[in-house]
XYZ file of C-alpha atoms in Angstrom:
574
model
C 75.245 145.516 102.960
C 72.672 144.674 105.987
C 71.846 141.645 107.483
C 67.931 141.590 107.954
C 67.052 138.486 109.484
C 64.258 138.886 111.154
C 61.282 137.234 111.607
C 62.761 134.497 108.771
C 64.615 131.360 109.489
C 68.280 131.574 108.730
C 70.096 128.200 107.385
C 72.809 127.286 108.556
C 75.472 128.818 106.126
C 74.049 132.193 106.507
C 75.236 132.162 110.058
C 78.441 130.684 109.814
C 80.377 134.125 109.482
C 83.639 134.219 111.636
C 82.246 135.237 115.118
C 80.656 132.350 115.038
C 83.000 129.586 114.499
C 85.418 129.079 117.151
C 84.858 130.680 120.176
C 88.531 130.498 121.829
C 89.075 132.219 118.408
C 86.578 134.892 119.563
C 88.459 135.379 122.764
C 91.083 136.788 121.030
C 89.283 139.833 120.684
C 87.449 142.582 122.792
C 84.245 142.606 122.470
C 82.024 145.187 122.112
C 79.756 146.109 125.130
C 76.131 147.401 125.031
C 76.312 151.780 123.641
C 74.765 153.705 125.615
C 72.771 156.217 123.743
C 71.933 158.953 125.340
C 69.697 160.418 122.393
C 67.454 157.040 121.489
C 64.475 157.511 123.226
C 64.224 161.443 121.976
C 62.214 162.139 119.165
C 63.557 162.104 115.484
C 62.649 165.703 114.423
C 64.797 166.545 117.490
C 68.409 165.165 114.978
C 67.425 166.795 111.766
C 70.434 165.691 108.979
C 69.620 169.063 107.557
C 70.891 171.025 111.306
C 74.561 172.406 111.275
C 77.637 170.200 111.244
C 77.646 172.127 115.059
C 74.905 170.446 116.776
C 75.035 167.122 115.326
C 75.664 164.297 117.210
C 79.800 162.842 116.887
C 80.203 159.961 115.971
C 82.527 157.742 118.497
C 83.077 153.993 118.204
C 81.774 151.610 120.356
C 83.920 151.093 123.860
C 85.029 147.575 124.665
C 83.689 145.077 127.316
C 87.518 144.349 129.560
C 87.145 140.659 129.764
C 89.571 137.629 130.498
C 89.586 135.263 127.200
C 87.631 132.728 127.229
C 89.960 128.999 127.291
C 90.324 127.260 123.471
C 88.550 124.560 123.171
C 90.456 121.474 121.541
C 91.018 121.361 117.831
C 90.501 118.044 117.612
C 87.033 118.137 118.162
C 84.078 118.607 116.306
C 82.304 122.171 117.282
C 78.888 122.923 117.365
C 77.129 126.142 118.037
C 73.254 126.399 119.408
C 71.644 129.679 118.632
C 68.555 130.835 120.769
C 64.882 131.832 118.251
C 63.113 132.450 121.338
C 63.890 135.566 123.751
C 66.615 133.873 126.394
C 69.145 135.295 128.159
C 71.622 132.416 128.403
C 73.602 133.397 130.673
C 71.754 133.115 132.956
C 71.225 129.798 132.962
C 73.309 127.359 134.617
C 75.558 125.427 132.390
C 74.684 122.085 133.842
C 71.514 122.243 133.186
C 71.821 123.109 129.841
C 73.959 120.181 129.607
C 71.259 118.066 130.886
C 68.603 119.585 128.425
C 71.648 118.988 125.158
C 71.766 115.376 126.012
C 67.806 114.988 127.072
C 66.889 115.986 123.848
C 69.353 114.981 121.391
C 68.860 111.219 123.361
C 71.923 110.563 124.425
C 74.125 109.186 127.604
C 76.425 110.911 129.794
C 79.894 109.767 129.038
C 82.513 109.519 131.916
C 84.050 113.442 133.552
C 87.061 112.247 131.040
C 85.646 112.296 127.982
C 82.534 113.906 128.029
C 81.273 116.839 125.717
C 81.691 119.884 126.250
C 79.672 123.030 126.360
C 80.500 126.369 126.886
C 78.386 129.627 127.006
C 79.170 133.052 125.342
C 79.650 135.796 127.648
C 78.444 138.723 125.003
C 76.891 137.186 121.903
C 74.037 134.835 123.582
C 75.260 131.857 121.779
C 76.700 128.649 123.410
C 79.111 125.963 121.770
C 79.255 122.304 121.682
C 82.931 120.471 121.615
C 82.109 116.917 120.270
C 84.459 114.238 119.632
C 82.238 112.028 118.262
C 80.802 112.858 114.863
C 77.465 110.304 115.944
C 77.281 112.010 118.498
C 77.547 115.504 116.779
C 74.905 114.285 114.547
C 72.304 113.975 117.240
C 73.130 117.107 118.838
C 72.162 119.002 115.260
C 69.101 117.152 114.864
C 67.474 119.283 118.018
C 65.649 122.121 117.898
C 64.417 123.020 120.984
C 65.604 123.003 124.108
C 63.731 122.777 127.931
C 65.969 124.005 130.913
C 64.479 124.284 134.098
C 60.773 124.142 132.862
C 61.566 127.431 130.180
C 61.126 125.499 126.650
C 62.770 128.263 123.258
C 64.071 126.933 120.263
C 66.759 126.844 119.338
C 69.243 125.925 115.842
C 72.328 124.085 115.973
C 75.099 124.270 113.010
C 78.859 122.715 112.221
C 80.772 125.725 111.370
C 83.955 125.837 108.785
C 87.198 125.046 110.684
C 88.507 128.304 112.268
C 91.388 128.613 109.754
C 89.058 128.784 106.870
C 89.062 131.625 104.454
C 86.321 133.499 103.095
C 85.484 136.009 100.736
C 83.074 137.655 98.275
C 81.872 137.423 95.098
C 79.724 141.068 94.437
C 76.476 141.408 92.192
C 77.097 137.594 91.030
C 73.879 135.806 92.649
C 71.202 135.299 90.209
C 68.451 133.429 91.762
C 70.094 130.044 92.910
C 69.453 128.557 95.783
C 72.810 128.205 98.740
C 72.773 124.406 97.225
C 73.432 125.139 94.025
C 76.093 127.890 94.382
C 77.783 125.399 96.590
C 77.925 122.532 93.725
C 78.785 125.013 90.659
C 81.650 126.425 92.829
C 82.909 122.670 94.102
C 82.709 121.864 90.528
C 84.067 124.872 88.285
C 87.310 124.710 90.735
C 88.512 121.483 91.267
C 91.452 122.702 92.689
C 90.328 124.717 95.537
C 89.019 123.208 98.434
C 85.678 125.370 98.452
C 83.645 123.995 101.393
C 81.135 126.671 101.538
C 79.080 128.914 99.218
C 75.880 131.090 99.776
C 74.319 134.178 99.411
C 74.501 137.167 101.548
C 71.284 138.012 103.771
C 69.188 139.791 100.775
C 72.194 141.275 99.100
C 73.574 140.208 95.268
C 76.511 139.075 96.862
C 78.227 135.209 97.592
C 79.829 134.723 100.503
C 82.717 131.481 99.638
C 84.688 129.621 102.487
C 88.005 127.758 101.355
C 89.797 125.993 103.312
C 93.254 127.382 101.518
C 96.010 128.727 102.982
C 95.929 132.043 100.538
C 92.323 133.386 99.094
C 92.411 133.182 95.782
C 92.511 136.448 93.491
C 90.017 135.289 90.979
C 87.437 131.590 90.999
C 85.040 130.515 88.276
C 82.007 130.958 88.945
C 79.271 129.489 86.310
C 81.871 129.706 83.659
C 82.857 133.002 84.040
C 86.315 134.132 85.906
C 85.363 136.702 88.598
C 87.366 138.482 91.608
C 86.663 137.115 95.211
C 87.438 140.065 97.203
C 88.824 139.079 101.338
C 85.706 139.220 103.599
C 85.320 141.506 106.759
C 83.734 140.868 109.893
C 81.329 143.920 110.880
C 80.396 144.934 114.417
C 77.057 142.830 115.367
C 74.404 145.498 115.581
C 71.195 144.299 117.089
C 67.583 146.496 116.026
C 66.041 144.506 118.778
C 67.995 146.894 121.801
C 69.654 149.018 119.649
C 73.003 147.682 120.950
C 76.222 146.403 119.804
C 77.521 142.843 120.988
C 74.696 140.407 119.386
C 72.694 140.195 116.132
C 68.626 140.455 116.154
C 68.009 136.873 115.994
C 69.935 135.940 119.162
C 68.677 139.232 121.130
C 67.678 137.776 124.773
C 64.983 141.050 125.310
C 61.472 140.122 123.963
C 60.723 141.211 120.413
C 59.837 145.374 119.797
C 58.442 146.542 116.656
C 61.314 149.929 116.159
C 62.261 151.096 113.138
C 66.193 149.967 111.276
C 66.012 153.602 110.813
C 66.046 155.661 113.550
C 65.087 153.068 116.433
C 62.103 154.935 117.164
C 58.944 153.030 117.805
C 57.211 152.581 114.358
C 57.475 150.064 112.072
C 60.119 150.445 109.497
C 58.629 152.315 106.043
C 58.761 149.705 103.522
C 61.855 149.874 100.611
C 61.104 152.682 97.779
C 58.843 154.798 100.241
C 60.896 158.291 100.963
C 62.695 157.603 104.770
C 60.105 159.703 107.463
C 62.367 159.659 109.905
C 66.392 160.475 110.252
C 68.735 157.555 110.502
C 70.422 156.897 113.807
C 73.725 154.163 113.388
C 73.979 151.703 116.606
C 77.685 151.287 116.037
C 79.138 154.782 116.235
C 75.684 157.051 116.931
C 75.951 158.625 113.849
C 73.402 160.677 111.244
C 73.845 157.742 108.852
C 72.186 154.448 109.082
C 73.557 151.081 110.500
C 75.864 149.200 108.661
C 76.386 152.560 105.975
C 79.047 152.748 104.129
C 79.507 156.299 105.335
C 80.244 154.759 108.841
C 84.002 154.549 109.475
C 83.506 152.172 112.776
C 81.140 149.799 110.962
C 83.748 147.017 110.807
C 85.565 144.647 113.967
C 88.717 145.989 114.525
C 90.983 144.185 116.792
C 92.483 147.157 119.272
C 96.022 147.787 119.359
C 97.537 146.956 122.734
C 99.792 149.753 124.213
C 103.168 149.607 124.801
C 104.610 149.623 128.397
C 106.633 152.978 127.963
C 110.669 152.308 127.884
C 112.474 152.863 131.685
C 114.671 155.976 131.974
C 117.775 154.539 131.013
C 119.876 157.744 131.555
C 118.881 159.579 135.165
C 120.315 162.700 136.762
C 123.374 160.620 138.857
C 124.220 163.772 140.909
C 120.613 164.138 142.372
C 118.860 161.347 143.273
C 115.374 161.901 144.210
C 114.084 160.528 147.504
C 110.775 158.693 148.056
C 109.030 161.659 149.956
C 110.017 164.262 147.465
C 108.146 161.985 144.701
C 105.419 161.618 146.724
C 105.422 165.559 147.605
C 105.857 166.573 144.268
C 102.664 164.193 142.874
C 100.383 165.204 145.578
C 101.582 168.821 144.357
C 100.375 167.962 141.122
C 97.482 166.790 141.895
C 96.528 169.643 143.826
C 97.010 172.328 141.660
C 94.501 173.821 139.107
C 95.705 172.620 135.993
C 96.830 168.276 137.325
C 100.401 167.542 134.673
C 101.155 163.998 134.086
C 103.393 162.682 137.047
C 106.935 162.353 136.517
C 109.051 158.884 135.567
C 110.653 158.070 138.623
C 106.782 158.587 140.106
C 106.693 154.406 139.404
C 108.574 153.559 142.218
C 106.669 154.780 144.735
C 102.931 154.689 146.078
C 100.119 154.825 143.371
C 99.598 158.633 143.013
C 96.255 160.117 142.718
C 94.184 159.394 140.236
C 94.073 163.015 139.258
C 94.710 162.959 135.489
C 92.334 161.023 133.261
C 93.098 158.216 131.030
C 93.230 159.089 127.556
C 90.548 158.231 125.183
C 91.306 156.353 122.095
C 92.086 157.840 119.310
C 90.257 155.997 116.455
C 92.541 157.355 113.588
C 95.683 155.995 115.690
C 93.880 152.363 116.643
C 91.993 151.905 113.151
C 93.039 150.597 109.781
C 91.635 151.796 107.054
C 91.553 148.511 105.296
C 91.453 146.341 108.195
C 94.542 145.017 110.475
C 97.700 143.563 109.009
C 97.002 139.709 109.147
C 100.297 138.000 109.849
C 102.527 136.021 106.942
C 100.159 132.859 105.170
C 101.273 129.617 105.834
C 103.334 129.677 102.276
C 105.219 131.482 102.981
C 106.326 130.629 106.224
C 106.810 126.888 104.512
C 109.042 128.921 102.119
C 110.916 130.456 104.570
C 111.610 127.162 106.558
C 113.107 126.016 103.055
C 115.201 128.437 102.374
C 116.835 128.114 105.604
C 117.591 124.957 105.797
C 118.905 125.225 102.435
C 121.177 127.709 103.816
C 121.778 124.938 106.447
C 122.880 122.590 104.100
C 125.192 125.845 102.395
C 127.004 126.395 105.541
C 127.600 122.493 105.816
C 129.135 122.166 102.452
C 131.303 125.272 102.923
C 132.479 124.311 106.177
C 133.092 120.575 105.454
C 135.170 122.106 102.010
C 136.681 124.567 104.794
C 137.837 121.561 106.420
C 139.717 119.655 103.504
C 141.762 123.116 102.297
C 142.998 122.680 105.917
C 144.278 119.714 105.535
C 145.742 120.190 102.236
C 146.995 123.109 103.439
C 148.626 120.991 106.544
C 149.871 118.281 103.353
C 151.815 121.224 101.495
C 153.577 122.573 104.678
C 154.787 118.993 105.816
C 155.911 118.988 102.083
C 157.717 122.316 102.317
C 159.486 120.919 105.722
C 160.424 117.930 104.032
C 162.415 120.109 100.854
C 163.645 122.582 103.987
C 164.966 119.721 105.791
C 166.325 118.354 102.209
C 168.216 120.875 101.577
C 169.718 121.574 104.781
C 171.028 118.203 104.291
C 173.176 118.951 101.064
C 174.631 122.230 102.497
C 176.345 119.848 105.278
C 176.652 117.519 101.670
C 178.156 120.053 99.878
C 180.705 121.362 102.868
C 182.246 117.874 102.800
C 182.495 117.482 99.307
C 186.637 119.294 99.427
C 187.823 116.083 101.720
C 187.460 114.257 98.672
C 190.063 115.562 96.452
C 193.432 115.751 97.799
C 194.577 118.412 100.165
C 197.485 120.684 100.146
C 198.723 119.112 102.847
C 198.553 115.726 102.121
C 200.499 116.663 99.070
C 203.136 117.268 100.818
C 203.637 113.941 101.869
C 202.170 112.073 99.203
C 203.298 111.624 96.004
C 201.426 112.750 93.242
C 200.602 108.691 92.176
C 198.771 108.276 95.200
C 196.846 110.926 94.102
C 195.624 109.794 90.432
C 196.434 106.111 91.268
C 199.088 105.278 88.614
C 202.477 103.754 90.227
C 205.147 105.549 88.767
C 208.863 105.915 89.175
C 210.046 108.650 91.982
C 211.161 111.521 90.941
C 213.472 113.824 92.075
C 213.155 116.464 95.098
C 213.021 119.411 92.093
C 210.586 117.328 89.928
C 208.122 117.356 93.038
C 207.719 120.607 93.916
C 207.485 122.196 90.574
C 204.574 119.182 90.036
C 203.146 120.254 93.817
C 202.939 123.302 92.944
C 201.248 122.676 90.103
C 198.219 120.226 91.625
C 197.614 122.814 94.061
C 196.829 124.978 91.605
C 194.678 123.202 89.581
C 192.643 121.958 92.761
C 192.236 125.381 93.980
C 190.821 126.650 90.562
C 189.028 122.867 90.742
C 187.270 124.372 93.718
C 186.668 127.625 93.295
C 184.926 126.472 89.779
C 183.046 124.134 91.997
C 181.819 126.213 94.336
C 180.491 128.841 91.801
C 178.599 126.335 90.702
C 177.592 124.781 94.174
C 176.044 128.753 94.867
C 174.788 129.073 91.327
C 172.080 125.923 91.316
C 171.435 126.674 95.159
C 170.853 129.871 95.131
C 168.539 129.363 92.375
C 167.073 126.332 94.690
C 166.475 129.176 97.176
C 164.821 130.943 94.918
C 162.356 129.174 94.194
C 161.055 127.926 98.035
C 161.374 131.974 98.538
C 158.377 131.617 96.180
C 156.602 129.449 97.434
C 156.736 130.456 101.317
C 155.212 133.945 99.638
C 152.848 132.276 97.526
C 152.468 129.969 101.200
C 151.387 133.125 102.681
C 149.200 135.005 100.345
C 147.372 131.500 100.171
C 146.578 131.511 103.918
C 146.172 135.525 103.846
C 143.114 135.132 101.095
C 142.015 131.349 102.075
C 138.404 133.461 102.970
C 137.805 133.656 99.810
C 137.676 129.986 99.324
C 139.913 129.794 96.814
C 139.209 126.238 94.131
C 140.292 123.125 94.309
C 142.368 123.630 90.872
C 144.756 126.187 92.734
C 145.512 123.527 95.330
C 146.149 121.463 92.531
C 149.222 123.678 90.770
C 150.636 125.062 93.849
C 150.996 120.593 94.191
C 152.196 119.802 91.118
C 154.596 123.142 91.588
C 156.029 121.506 95.033
C 156.293 118.206 93.191
C 158.714 119.965 90.247
C 160.402 121.851 93.053
C 161.083 118.380 95.109
C 162.235 116.894 91.887
C 164.781 119.959 91.055
C 166.046 119.453 93.767
C 166.406 116.152 93.523
C 168.305 116.536 90.463
C 170.794 118.520 92.006
C 171.404 117.140 94.576
C 172.501 113.606 92.535
C 174.083 115.874 89.581
C 176.460 116.826 92.868
C 178.789 113.917 92.547
C 178.989 113.789 88.800
C 180.494 117.373 88.968
C 183.247 116.274 91.388
C 184.180 113.743 88.763
C 184.299 116.248 86.605
C 186.309 118.270 89.031
C 188.775 115.133 89.140
C 188.896 114.463 85.214
C 189.169 117.550 84.990
C 192.394 118.247 87.534
C 194.388 115.044 85.514
C 194.376 116.339 82.708
C 195.701 120.260 84.358
C 198.534 117.013 85.640
C 198.629 115.806 82.063
C 199.327 119.268 81.052
C 202.171 118.805 82.997
C 204.131 115.493 81.818
C 206.475 118.009 78.762
C 208.486 119.046 82.362
C 208.644 115.594 82.988
C 210.163 114.903 79.916
C 212.074 117.761 79.831
C 213.828 115.850 83.276
C 214.375 112.735 82.263
C 215.916 113.973 78.905
C 218.541 115.294 80.563
C 218.917 112.653 83.344
C 218.822 110.409 80.238
C 221.207 113.179 78.612
C-alpha cells in the first residue's frame, strides 16, 4: 500500500502510526540514514527493466545511522507530536526558541523549572514532541496551527498519538466511503468488549487501520455487522518522494518541494493513474527495479537490527606454548602487510589494537531480517499466567513442607513410643529373672519343713518321711519351673517377633519418606503400636496368674504324695 499525502491535509488519525507515538520508543530502534543513490540523477532509459540481470542494480537494505538512543519521556504525561507542514529543518532551530514560540502560540505562561513542559526535537524524522503534565495545557497546544521561530513563520500540525502500548491491526478491503469518525464509532459500538481507540482509512488504500488498547491483538473483529479478520500492522520504512531518501515522509521534508516522479525520481510529473508508465521504476528503500513500497521489495518493512554478540573467549588455550606480547604484535603486523590479509588470532585481544587491514563484514539481509517481522516478546496475559502459576507452585511447596514437618513429628512420637515399649520389655525380662525367688528353693527345703511352704501346720514327720517328701517336692518344683520358663520364653519370643516387624516397618517408612505416604499409613502404624502395647501389658499382667498356677500345680503334686504319709502313719498305728 502507498501513502500519498503530498498536496493534501493529513488528519491526526492518519498520522498516528507507531513512528509518531513516542520518541522514547523510537529511540530504541536504529533509524534509517539517507541512501546515496548513485544512479538517481541518470536518465530513466539507462536502466530499463528488460535488461539482463547482470546489468541491473542489486538491491540492498538501507543503512543504519549509528546514534545514541534518546531518553524516554515521562510515562505519566501527555505526549503531543508536532509535524511541520512547511519546508523547515527543525534540527537547525534552537530548542528553547521553539519552546518560547509554542508558549506564545498557545497563550500560556511559563512554569517553574521543576514542572516545565518538555520539548524534544527528533534528529531524523524532522518532528518534535511535547511532554505535558496538564490536560488543559495540552488542549491549548493542540490548537496551534502556525509557529514563528526567530522570524521564520511556518505552519505546523500537532496531534496526540495513541499510547505507547497500543496495538494496531489492518482490515483489508473493508473501506466503503465512510468517514473516519463513522468508522471509529461503528467499531466501538460493534465491539463493546474491546477498547478501540482509533479507526481510520489508510491513506487512499481500501483498508482500515484499527488501534486498540488490548494486551493481545484479537484475530477477529466486527465491523458493520460482519466479522472480519484482523491482521497485525507492520511499520514500513519511511521514504520521502521529494528528496528520495529514507528516514522521514514527504509531508515533513525540510527541503523545498520539487516536482519529481514518484516512480523513477526524475524531474517530470508523475503519470496519472490508469495510464501506461513511460519510465522505469526505482525503489527509494532498496534501490531496486520496482516501485517504492512494492510487494517485490524485501526491505520495505522496518526491521530491528540484531545486535551481534561478542565472541566468547577461548577457555582452552594451549598451556605449554604461551604467546608473548611481542610475538602477537609481530604476527598482527605480518598479517596486515601480507597480500591476503587474514583475521588476527584470538590472543590479539590482549595486545594493542591491530592495523585495520581486514574490513568489517557487511550486513547480511538474509541473516539479520525476518520474513514476517521480528518475533515479539511475550504478551502481558502470558506473563500474568506465569506469575499466577509460580504463586500456586509456591503455595503447593509450602503445604508440602508443612506436611513433611507434621510427618516428621509423627515419626518422632512413634520412635518415642517404641523406645518406651523397649524399656517396658527390658523391665519385664528383669521381672522374669526374679520370679523363681518366690518359690521355695531346694536350699530352703533342707531347713524348712513342707508346712512352711504350704502354710499349713502339720505334725512332725520321721526323718525317712522327710527325706522322701523333700525329694518329691524338689522334682515337682523343677518341673513347674521348666514349664514356666517354656511359657515365658514362648510369650517373649512372640513379643520379640512383633517388635522386629515394627522396626522393619519403621525402617521402610524412613526409607520411603520421600514418597509422602498418606495419613492412613501413620494411623495404621499408630493402631499397630497401640495393639502391641496392649498385648505386652496383658502378657506382663499374666505373669502372676501363671506363677499362681505353678504354685497350685506344685501343691497338687504334694497332695498326690499323701498316700506315702498315710502308709507311714498306718505303720506307726500298726
